[in-house]
XYZ file of C-alpha atoms in Angstrom:
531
model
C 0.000 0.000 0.000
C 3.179 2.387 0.877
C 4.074 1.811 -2.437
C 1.298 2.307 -4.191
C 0.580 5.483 -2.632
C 4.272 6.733 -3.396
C 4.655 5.663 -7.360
C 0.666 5.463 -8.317
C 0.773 8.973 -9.543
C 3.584 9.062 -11.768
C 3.719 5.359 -12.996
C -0.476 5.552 -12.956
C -1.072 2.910 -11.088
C -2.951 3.915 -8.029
C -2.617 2.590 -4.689
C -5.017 -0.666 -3.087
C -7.700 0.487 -1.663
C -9.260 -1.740 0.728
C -11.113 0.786 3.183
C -15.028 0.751 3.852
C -15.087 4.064 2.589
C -13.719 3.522 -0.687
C -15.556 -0.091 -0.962
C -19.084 1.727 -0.655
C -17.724 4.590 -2.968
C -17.120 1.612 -5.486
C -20.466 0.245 -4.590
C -22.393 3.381 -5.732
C -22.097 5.796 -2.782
C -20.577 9.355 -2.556
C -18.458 10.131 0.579
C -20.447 11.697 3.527
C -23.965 9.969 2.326
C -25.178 6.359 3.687
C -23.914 3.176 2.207
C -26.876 1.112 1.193
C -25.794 -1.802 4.191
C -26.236 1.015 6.575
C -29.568 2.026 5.251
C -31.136 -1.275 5.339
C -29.649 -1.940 9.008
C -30.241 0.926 10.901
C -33.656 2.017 9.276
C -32.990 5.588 8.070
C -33.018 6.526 4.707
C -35.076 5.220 1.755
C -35.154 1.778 0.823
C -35.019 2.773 -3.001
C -31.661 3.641 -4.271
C -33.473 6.435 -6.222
C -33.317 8.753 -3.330
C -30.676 9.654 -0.797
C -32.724 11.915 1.567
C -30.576 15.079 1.087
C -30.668 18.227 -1.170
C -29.446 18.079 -4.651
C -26.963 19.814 -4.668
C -25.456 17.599 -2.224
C -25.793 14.771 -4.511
C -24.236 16.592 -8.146
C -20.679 16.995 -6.216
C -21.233 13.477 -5.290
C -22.212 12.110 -8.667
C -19.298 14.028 -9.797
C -16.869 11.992 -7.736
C -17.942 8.505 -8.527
C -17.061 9.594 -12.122
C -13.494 8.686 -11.810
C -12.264 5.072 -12.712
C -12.246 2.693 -9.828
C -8.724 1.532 -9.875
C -9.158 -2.754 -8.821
C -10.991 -5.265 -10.602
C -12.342 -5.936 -7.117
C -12.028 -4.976 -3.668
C -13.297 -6.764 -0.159
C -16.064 -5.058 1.365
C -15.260 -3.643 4.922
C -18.871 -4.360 6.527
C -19.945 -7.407 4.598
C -17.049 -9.768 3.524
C -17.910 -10.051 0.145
C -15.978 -9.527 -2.920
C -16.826 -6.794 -5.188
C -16.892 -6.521 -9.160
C -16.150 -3.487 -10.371
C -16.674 -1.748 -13.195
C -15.066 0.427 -15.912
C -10.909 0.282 -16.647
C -8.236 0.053 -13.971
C -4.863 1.366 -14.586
C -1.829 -0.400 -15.394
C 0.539 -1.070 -12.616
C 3.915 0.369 -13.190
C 5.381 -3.280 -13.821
C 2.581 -4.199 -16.334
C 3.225 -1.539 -18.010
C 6.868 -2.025 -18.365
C 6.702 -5.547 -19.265
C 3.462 -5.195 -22.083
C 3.799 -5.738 -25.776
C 3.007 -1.854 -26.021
C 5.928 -0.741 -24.626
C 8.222 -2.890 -26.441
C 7.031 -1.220 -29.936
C 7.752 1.586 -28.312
C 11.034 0.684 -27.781
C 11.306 -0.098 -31.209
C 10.622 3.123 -32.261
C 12.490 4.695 -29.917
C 15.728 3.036 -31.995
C 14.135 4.237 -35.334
C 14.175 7.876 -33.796
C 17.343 7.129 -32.456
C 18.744 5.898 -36.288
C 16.847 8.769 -37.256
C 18.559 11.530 -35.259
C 22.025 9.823 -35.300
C 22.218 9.209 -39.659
C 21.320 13.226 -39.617
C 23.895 14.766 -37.124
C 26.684 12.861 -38.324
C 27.003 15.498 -41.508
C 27.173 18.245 -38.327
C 30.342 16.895 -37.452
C 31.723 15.518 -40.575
C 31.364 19.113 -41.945
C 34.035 20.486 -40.188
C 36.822 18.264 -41.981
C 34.608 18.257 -45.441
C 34.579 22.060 -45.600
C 38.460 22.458 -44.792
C 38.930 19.575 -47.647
C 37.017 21.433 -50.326
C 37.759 24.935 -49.079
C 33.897 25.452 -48.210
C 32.825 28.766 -46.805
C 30.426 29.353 -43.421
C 27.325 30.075 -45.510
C 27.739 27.138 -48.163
C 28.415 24.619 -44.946
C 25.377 25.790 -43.848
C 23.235 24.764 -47.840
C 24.818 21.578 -47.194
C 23.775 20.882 -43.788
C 20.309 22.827 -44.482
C 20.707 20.007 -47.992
C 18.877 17.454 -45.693
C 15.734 19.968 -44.745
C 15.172 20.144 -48.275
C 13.959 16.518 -48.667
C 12.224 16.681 -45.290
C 10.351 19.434 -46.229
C 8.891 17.309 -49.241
C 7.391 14.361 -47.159
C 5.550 15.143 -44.178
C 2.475 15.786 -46.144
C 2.146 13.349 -48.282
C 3.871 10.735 -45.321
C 1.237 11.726 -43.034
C -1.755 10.634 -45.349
C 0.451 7.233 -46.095
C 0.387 7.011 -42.371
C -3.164 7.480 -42.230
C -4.289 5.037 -44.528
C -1.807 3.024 -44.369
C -0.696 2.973 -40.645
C 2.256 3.276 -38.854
C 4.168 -0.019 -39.215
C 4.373 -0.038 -42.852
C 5.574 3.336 -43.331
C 7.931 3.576 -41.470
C 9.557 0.478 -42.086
C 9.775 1.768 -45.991
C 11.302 5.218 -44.244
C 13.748 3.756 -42.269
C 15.321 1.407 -45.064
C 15.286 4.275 -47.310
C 16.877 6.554 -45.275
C 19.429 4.136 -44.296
C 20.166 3.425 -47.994
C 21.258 6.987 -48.365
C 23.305 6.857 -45.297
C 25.479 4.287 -46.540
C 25.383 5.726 -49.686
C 26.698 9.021 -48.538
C 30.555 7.881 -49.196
C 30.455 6.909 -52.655
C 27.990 10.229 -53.069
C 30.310 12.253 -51.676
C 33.246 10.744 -54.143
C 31.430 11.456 -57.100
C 30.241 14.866 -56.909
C 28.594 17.536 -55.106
C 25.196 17.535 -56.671
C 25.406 13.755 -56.116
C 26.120 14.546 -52.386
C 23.305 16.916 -52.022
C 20.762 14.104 -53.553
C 21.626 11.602 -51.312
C 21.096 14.576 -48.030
C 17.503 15.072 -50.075
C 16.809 11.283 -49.962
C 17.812 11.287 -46.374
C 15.301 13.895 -45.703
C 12.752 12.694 -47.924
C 12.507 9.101 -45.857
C 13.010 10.923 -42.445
C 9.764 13.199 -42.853
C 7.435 9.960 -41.935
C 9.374 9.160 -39.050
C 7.189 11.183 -36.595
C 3.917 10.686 -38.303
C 4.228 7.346 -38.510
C 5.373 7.035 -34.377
C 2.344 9.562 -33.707
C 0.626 6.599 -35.659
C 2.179 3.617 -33.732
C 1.321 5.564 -30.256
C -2.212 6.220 -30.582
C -3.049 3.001 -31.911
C -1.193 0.926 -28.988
C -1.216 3.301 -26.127
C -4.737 4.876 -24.120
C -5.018 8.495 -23.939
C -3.736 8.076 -19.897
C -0.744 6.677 -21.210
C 0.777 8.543 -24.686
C 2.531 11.360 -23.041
C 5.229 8.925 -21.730
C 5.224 6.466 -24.716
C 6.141 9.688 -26.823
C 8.486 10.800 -24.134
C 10.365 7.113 -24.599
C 10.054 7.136 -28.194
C 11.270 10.773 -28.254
C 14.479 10.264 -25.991
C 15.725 7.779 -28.485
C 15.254 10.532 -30.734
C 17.497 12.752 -28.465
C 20.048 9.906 -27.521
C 20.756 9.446 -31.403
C 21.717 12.714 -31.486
C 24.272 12.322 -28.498
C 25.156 8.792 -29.869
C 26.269 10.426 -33.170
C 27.623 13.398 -31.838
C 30.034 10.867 -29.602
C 30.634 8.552 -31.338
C 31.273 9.906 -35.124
C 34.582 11.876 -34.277
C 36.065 8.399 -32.831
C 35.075 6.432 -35.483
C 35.990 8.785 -38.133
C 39.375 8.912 -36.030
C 40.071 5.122 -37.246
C 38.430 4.512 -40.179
C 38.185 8.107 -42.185
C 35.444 10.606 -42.249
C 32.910 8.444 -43.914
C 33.102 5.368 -41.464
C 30.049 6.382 -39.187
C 28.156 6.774 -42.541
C 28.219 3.222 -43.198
C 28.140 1.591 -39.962
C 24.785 3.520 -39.325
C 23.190 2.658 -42.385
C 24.092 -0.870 -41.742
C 21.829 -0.489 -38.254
C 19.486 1.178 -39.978
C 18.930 -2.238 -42.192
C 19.343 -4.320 -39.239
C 16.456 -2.718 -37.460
C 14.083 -2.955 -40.325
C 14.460 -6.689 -40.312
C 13.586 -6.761 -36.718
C 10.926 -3.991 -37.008
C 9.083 -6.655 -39.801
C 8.926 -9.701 -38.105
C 8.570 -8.831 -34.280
C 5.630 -5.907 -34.387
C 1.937 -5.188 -36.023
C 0.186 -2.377 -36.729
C -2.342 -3.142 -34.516
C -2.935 -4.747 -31.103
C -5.355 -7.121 -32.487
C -3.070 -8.193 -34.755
C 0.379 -8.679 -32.588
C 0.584 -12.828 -31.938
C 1.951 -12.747 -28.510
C -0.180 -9.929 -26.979
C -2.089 -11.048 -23.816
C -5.896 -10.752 -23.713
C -5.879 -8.454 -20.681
C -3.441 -6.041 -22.274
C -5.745 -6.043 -25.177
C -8.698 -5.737 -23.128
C -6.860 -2.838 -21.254
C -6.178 -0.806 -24.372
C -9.584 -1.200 -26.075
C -11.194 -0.494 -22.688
C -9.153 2.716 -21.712
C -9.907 3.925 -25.559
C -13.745 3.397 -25.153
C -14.087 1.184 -28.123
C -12.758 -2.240 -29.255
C -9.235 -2.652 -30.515
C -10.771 -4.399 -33.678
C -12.323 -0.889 -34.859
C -9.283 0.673 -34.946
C -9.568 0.263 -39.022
C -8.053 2.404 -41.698
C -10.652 4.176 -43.950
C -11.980 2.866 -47.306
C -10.433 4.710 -49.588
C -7.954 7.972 -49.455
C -9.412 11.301 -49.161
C -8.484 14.421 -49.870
C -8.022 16.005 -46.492
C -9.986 19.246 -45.451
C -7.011 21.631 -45.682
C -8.920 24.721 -45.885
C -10.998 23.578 -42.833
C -8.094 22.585 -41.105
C -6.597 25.851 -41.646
C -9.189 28.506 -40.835
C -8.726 27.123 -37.516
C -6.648 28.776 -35.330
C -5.595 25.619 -32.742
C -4.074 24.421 -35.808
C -2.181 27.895 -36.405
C -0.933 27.315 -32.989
C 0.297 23.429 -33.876
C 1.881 25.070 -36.894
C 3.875 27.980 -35.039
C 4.459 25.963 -32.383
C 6.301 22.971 -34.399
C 7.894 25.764 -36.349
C 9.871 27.378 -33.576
C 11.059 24.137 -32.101
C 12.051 23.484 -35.216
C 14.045 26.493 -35.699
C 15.883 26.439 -32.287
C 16.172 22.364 -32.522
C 18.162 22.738 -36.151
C 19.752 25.763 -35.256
C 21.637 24.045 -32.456
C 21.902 20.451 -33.528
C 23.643 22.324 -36.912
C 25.904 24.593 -35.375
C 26.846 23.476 -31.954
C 29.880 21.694 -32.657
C 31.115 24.539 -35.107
C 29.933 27.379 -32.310
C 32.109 25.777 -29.604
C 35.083 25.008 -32.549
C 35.124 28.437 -33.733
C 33.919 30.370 -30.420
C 36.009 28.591 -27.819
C 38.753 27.231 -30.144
C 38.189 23.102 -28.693
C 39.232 20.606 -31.110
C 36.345 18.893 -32.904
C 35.658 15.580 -30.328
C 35.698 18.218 -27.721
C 32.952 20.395 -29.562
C 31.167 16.833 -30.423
C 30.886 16.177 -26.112
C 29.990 19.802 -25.652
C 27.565 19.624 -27.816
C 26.022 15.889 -27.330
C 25.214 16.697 -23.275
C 22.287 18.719 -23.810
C 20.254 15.800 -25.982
C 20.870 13.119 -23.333
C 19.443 16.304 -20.685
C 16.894 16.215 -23.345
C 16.090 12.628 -23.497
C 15.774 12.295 -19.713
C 13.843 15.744 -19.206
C 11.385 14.376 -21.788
C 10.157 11.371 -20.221
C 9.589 13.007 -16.827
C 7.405 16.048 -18.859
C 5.569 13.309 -20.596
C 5.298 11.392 -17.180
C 4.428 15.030 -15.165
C 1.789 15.520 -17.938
C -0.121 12.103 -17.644
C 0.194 13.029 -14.071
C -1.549 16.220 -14.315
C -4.365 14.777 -16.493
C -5.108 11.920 -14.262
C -5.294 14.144 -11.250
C -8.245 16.373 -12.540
C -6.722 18.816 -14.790
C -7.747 20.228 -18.193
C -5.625 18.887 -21.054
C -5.681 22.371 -22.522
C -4.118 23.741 -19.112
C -1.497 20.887 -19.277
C -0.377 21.298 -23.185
C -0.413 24.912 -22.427
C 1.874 24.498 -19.483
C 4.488 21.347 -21.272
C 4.425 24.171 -24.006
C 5.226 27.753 -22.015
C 7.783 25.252 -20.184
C 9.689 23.840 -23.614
C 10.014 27.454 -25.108
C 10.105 29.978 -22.562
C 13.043 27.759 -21.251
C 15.054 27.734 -24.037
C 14.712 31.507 -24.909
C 16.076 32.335 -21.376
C 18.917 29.837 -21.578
C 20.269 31.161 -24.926
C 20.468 34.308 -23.278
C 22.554 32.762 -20.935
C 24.751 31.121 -23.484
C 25.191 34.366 -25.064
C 27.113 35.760 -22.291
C 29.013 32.915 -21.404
C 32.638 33.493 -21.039
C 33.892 29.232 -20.555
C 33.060 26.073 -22.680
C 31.857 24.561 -19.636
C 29.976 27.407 -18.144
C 28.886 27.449 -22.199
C 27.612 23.904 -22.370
C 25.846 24.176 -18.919
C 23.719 26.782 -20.444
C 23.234 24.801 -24.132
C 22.494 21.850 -22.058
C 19.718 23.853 -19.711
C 18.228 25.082 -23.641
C 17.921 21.559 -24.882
C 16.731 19.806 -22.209
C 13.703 22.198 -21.150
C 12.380 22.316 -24.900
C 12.074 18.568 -24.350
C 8.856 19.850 -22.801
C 7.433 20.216 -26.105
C 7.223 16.729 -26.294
C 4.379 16.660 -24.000
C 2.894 20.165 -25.125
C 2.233 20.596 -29.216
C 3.576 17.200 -30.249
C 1.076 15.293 -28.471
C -1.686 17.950 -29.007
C -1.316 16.696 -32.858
C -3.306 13.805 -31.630
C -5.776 15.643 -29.564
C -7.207 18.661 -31.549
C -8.257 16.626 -34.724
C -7.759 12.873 -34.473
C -9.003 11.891 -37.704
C -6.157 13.635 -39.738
C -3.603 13.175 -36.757
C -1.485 12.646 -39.931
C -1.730 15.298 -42.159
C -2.038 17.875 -39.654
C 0.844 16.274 -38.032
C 2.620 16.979 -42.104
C 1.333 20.406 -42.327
C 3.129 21.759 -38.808
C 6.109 19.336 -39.829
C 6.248 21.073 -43.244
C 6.103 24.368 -41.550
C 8.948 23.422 -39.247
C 10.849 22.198 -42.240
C 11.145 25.750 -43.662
C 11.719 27.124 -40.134
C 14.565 24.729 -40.137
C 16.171 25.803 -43.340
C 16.077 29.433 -43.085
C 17.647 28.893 -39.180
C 20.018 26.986 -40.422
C 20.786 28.420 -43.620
C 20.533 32.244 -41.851
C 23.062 31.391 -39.429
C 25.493 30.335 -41.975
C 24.956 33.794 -43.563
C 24.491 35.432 -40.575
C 27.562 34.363 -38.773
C 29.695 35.147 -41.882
C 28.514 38.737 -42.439
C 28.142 39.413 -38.248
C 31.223 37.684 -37.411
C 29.484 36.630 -34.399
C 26.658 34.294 -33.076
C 25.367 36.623 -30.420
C 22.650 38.447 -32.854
C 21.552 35.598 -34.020
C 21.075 33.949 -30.620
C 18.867 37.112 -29.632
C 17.167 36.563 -32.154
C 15.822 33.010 -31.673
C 15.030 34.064 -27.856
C 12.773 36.291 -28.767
C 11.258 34.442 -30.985
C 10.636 31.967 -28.572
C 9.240 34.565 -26.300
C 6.939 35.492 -28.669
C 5.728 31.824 -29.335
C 5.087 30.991 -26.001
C 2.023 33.946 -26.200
C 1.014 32.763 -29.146
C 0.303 29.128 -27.895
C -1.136 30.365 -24.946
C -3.605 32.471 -26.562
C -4.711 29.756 -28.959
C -4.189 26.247 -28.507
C -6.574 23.994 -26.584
C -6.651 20.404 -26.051
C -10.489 19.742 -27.652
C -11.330 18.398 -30.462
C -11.946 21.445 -33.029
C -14.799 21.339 -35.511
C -13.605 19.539 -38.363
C -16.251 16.888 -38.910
C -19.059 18.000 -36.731
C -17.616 16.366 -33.572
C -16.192 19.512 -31.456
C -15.454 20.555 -28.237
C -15.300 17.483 -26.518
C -12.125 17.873 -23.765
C -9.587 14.899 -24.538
C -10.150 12.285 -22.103
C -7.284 10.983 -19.666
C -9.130 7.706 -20.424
């Protein structure tokens, strides 16, 4: 019981309850009114359960109550003896949770992301020696890097319909084996020429742009609403630990085996996992072999409808983009994924070059200086998504909790940078970077999962349209620094610059998101459920 009461809350598993109280609660009475055992033996009260012999508006607060979800199967009644069935969903207990099915595709995807991240920062450090081989300038370092966003800005779109229609599995099992192809590629790209180089960055971003659809995808279909802000937070901090992993471990294996070695033992992984991915996962619950019937049970129950329903539509349809866009929720999803975009590229670009050029460290030094902040950013990102299931369960809104995830992931960052700007050590620098990163991680629980929330049906496309947005956030941050920092001579400007912008975001997203469904279909304004 101790330790129920001291992990229920953030593992969602609440405590045994074994209490009379809590028994008649269960059996249909509110807290300070008669249990019906004590009715029938004392003589007070009415022997119909229609009436509890007090006023009203005694009774709505109670009725009110009893609408959370009873959190046994069945519990021993204090005055009787018996045994109790209860109805409606229970929780998951930390360790069912952590050993289900559900949880181990998210795991999986978690390694995509982390393939993901790692095949894309590799370029950020293997630019440094590329541009000193071919005499490359700050601004045209920064085309090549920005080379990638190109392709990704192509994809998300069209990805997130594939997604939709298709599902998540699928796609991104296609994404991550083409991606990986133009990983290993990269070398002999790189050999030939630089418009072959460039194609091969495109390709990259081309396959990467259905990554997050297609885990948006995978998480709603296997995980209840109660549950998705932590399955993106694990999914998401193998996102942020492939950016560490590559930022380590590319300088040391370029070290022994020349510039383009990480190139091809990533895209090697990248094949590996797809084999895995194939035979070991489904698309569905329904359709996974080894998944228990109480797991199943669980997820259908917590969702309100069967697992089995969980279909993709007849045909493809041309989503309602105009509808979708007179909105202005979906404005906030858009400028929201836009700015993380910008600050996320901006930094995963230019770190290692800011602390080479800035503090004059040699380029594995620049590569641990700048890998901290994403494994900050992987941890801080499961305990927002585990803080924001938290929140929900206990009673609040999920507008209030996006909102706050949100004001948390930018306002952080904007402060931070300020802090960076001014910083006079490579450690004191990196403390600072590291503080940035890891508090936008908070984003993960604020507009990424709010893709899901505000229109469900295209979860997809509107996730492509705030992805596409981001995309050409991403190039001109990355691009302007380039151009920015060569004409400036200096980072601090544009490091203002992005602060403020985040400043301004965080009002933006205050003003205008919300966490219920908008009118799309003719279903609005129903308040996503924790359940």
């Amino acid at each position: 019981m101790i330790l129920g009461l001291a992990t229920g809350r953030l593992f969602s598993c609440p405590p045994f309850v074994s209490s009379a109280r809590d028994d008649t609660i269960r059996r249909g009475a509110a807290p300070g009114l008669p249990s019906p055992s004590a009715r029938s033996s004392d003589g007070d009260g009415l022997r119909s359960g229609r009436s509890w012999g007090v006023p009203p508006r005694r009774v709505a607060p109670a009725i009110r109550r009893l609408a959370a979800p009873p959190a046994r199967v069945s519990a021993k009644n204090g005055a009787s003896g018996e045994f109790l069935e209860e109805s409606g969903p229970r929780n998951a207990s930390f360790l069912e949770f952590l050993t289900s099915e559900r949880v181990k595709v998210v795991a999986m995807l978690g390694l995509a992301l982390a393939l993901c991240n790692a095949d894309r920062v590799v370029m950020s450090v293997a630019i440094v020696p590329l541009s000193r081989a071919h005499g490359w300038t700050q601004s045209f370092s920064g085309i090549v890097q920005s080379s990638f966003l190109w392709g990704y800005l192509m994809s998300p779109i069209v990805g997130g319909a594939l997604v939709d229609y298709y599902g998540g599995k699928l796609v991104m099992a296609w994404g991550v084996a083409l991606w990986s192809l133009a990983t290993f590629l990269t070398p002999w790209a790189a050999e030939t020429s630089l418009w072959t180089l460039l194609a091969m960055r495109v390709l990259l971003g081309v396959a990467e742009g259905v990554a997050l659809p297609s885990m948006n995808n995978m998480v709603s279909r296997w995980f209840p609403r109660s549950e998705r802000s932590r399955a993106v937070g694990i999914a998401m901090a193998g996102f942020q630990l492939g950016s560490a992993a590559g930022l380590l471990i590319s300088p040391i294996i370029m070290s022994r085996t020349g510039v383009f070695g990480p190139f091809i033992i990533f895209g090697l992984f990248g094949f590996l996992w797809v084999l895995v991915w194939a035979s070991a996962t489904s698309s569905t619950p329904e359709r996974h072999p080894q998944i228990s019937k109480s797991e199943l049970d669980y997820i259908g129950q917590r969702e309100k409808q069967p697992v089995s329903k969980m279909k993709k539509p007849e045909k493809i349809k041309i989503p309602p983009f105009k509808k979708l866009l007179s909105k202005l929720p979906t404005w906030a999803l858009i400028f929201a994924n836009s700015m993380h975009s910008w600050g996320y590229f901006v930094i995963l670009s230019w770190m290692p070059i800011y602390f080479n050029t800035v503090y004059r460290v040699d380029l594995r030094q620049a590569a641990w200086f700048s890998a901290l902040p994403w494994v900050m950013m992987a941890v801080l990102g499961y305990f927002a998504g585990a803080w924001s299931d938290m929140l929900i369960q206990n009673g609040f809104s999920v507008t209030f909790t996006r909102k706050i995830m949100q004001s948390i992931g930018f306002l952080g960052p904007g402060v931070s940078l300020l802090g960076l700007n001014v910083a006079k050590s490579p450690s004191v620098a990196s403390s600072w970077l590291t503080a940035a990163v890891g508090l936008s991680s908070f984003s993960h629980a604020g507009f990424l999962v709010n893709l899901q929330e505000v229109a469900p049906q295209y979860a997809g496309v509107l996730h492509g349209m705030s992805n596409t947005a981001g995309t050409v956030a991403a190039i001109m941050g990355t691009v302007g620094a380039g151009f920015f920092v060569e004409r400036m001579g200096s980072f601090r400007g544009f490091l203002i610059l992005t602060s403020l912008l985040y400043f301004i975001s965080t009002l933006f997203w205050d003003l205008f998101a919300t966490g219920e469904r908008i009118d799309i279909d003719g279903a609005a304004g129903e308040e996503s459920s924790p359940n």
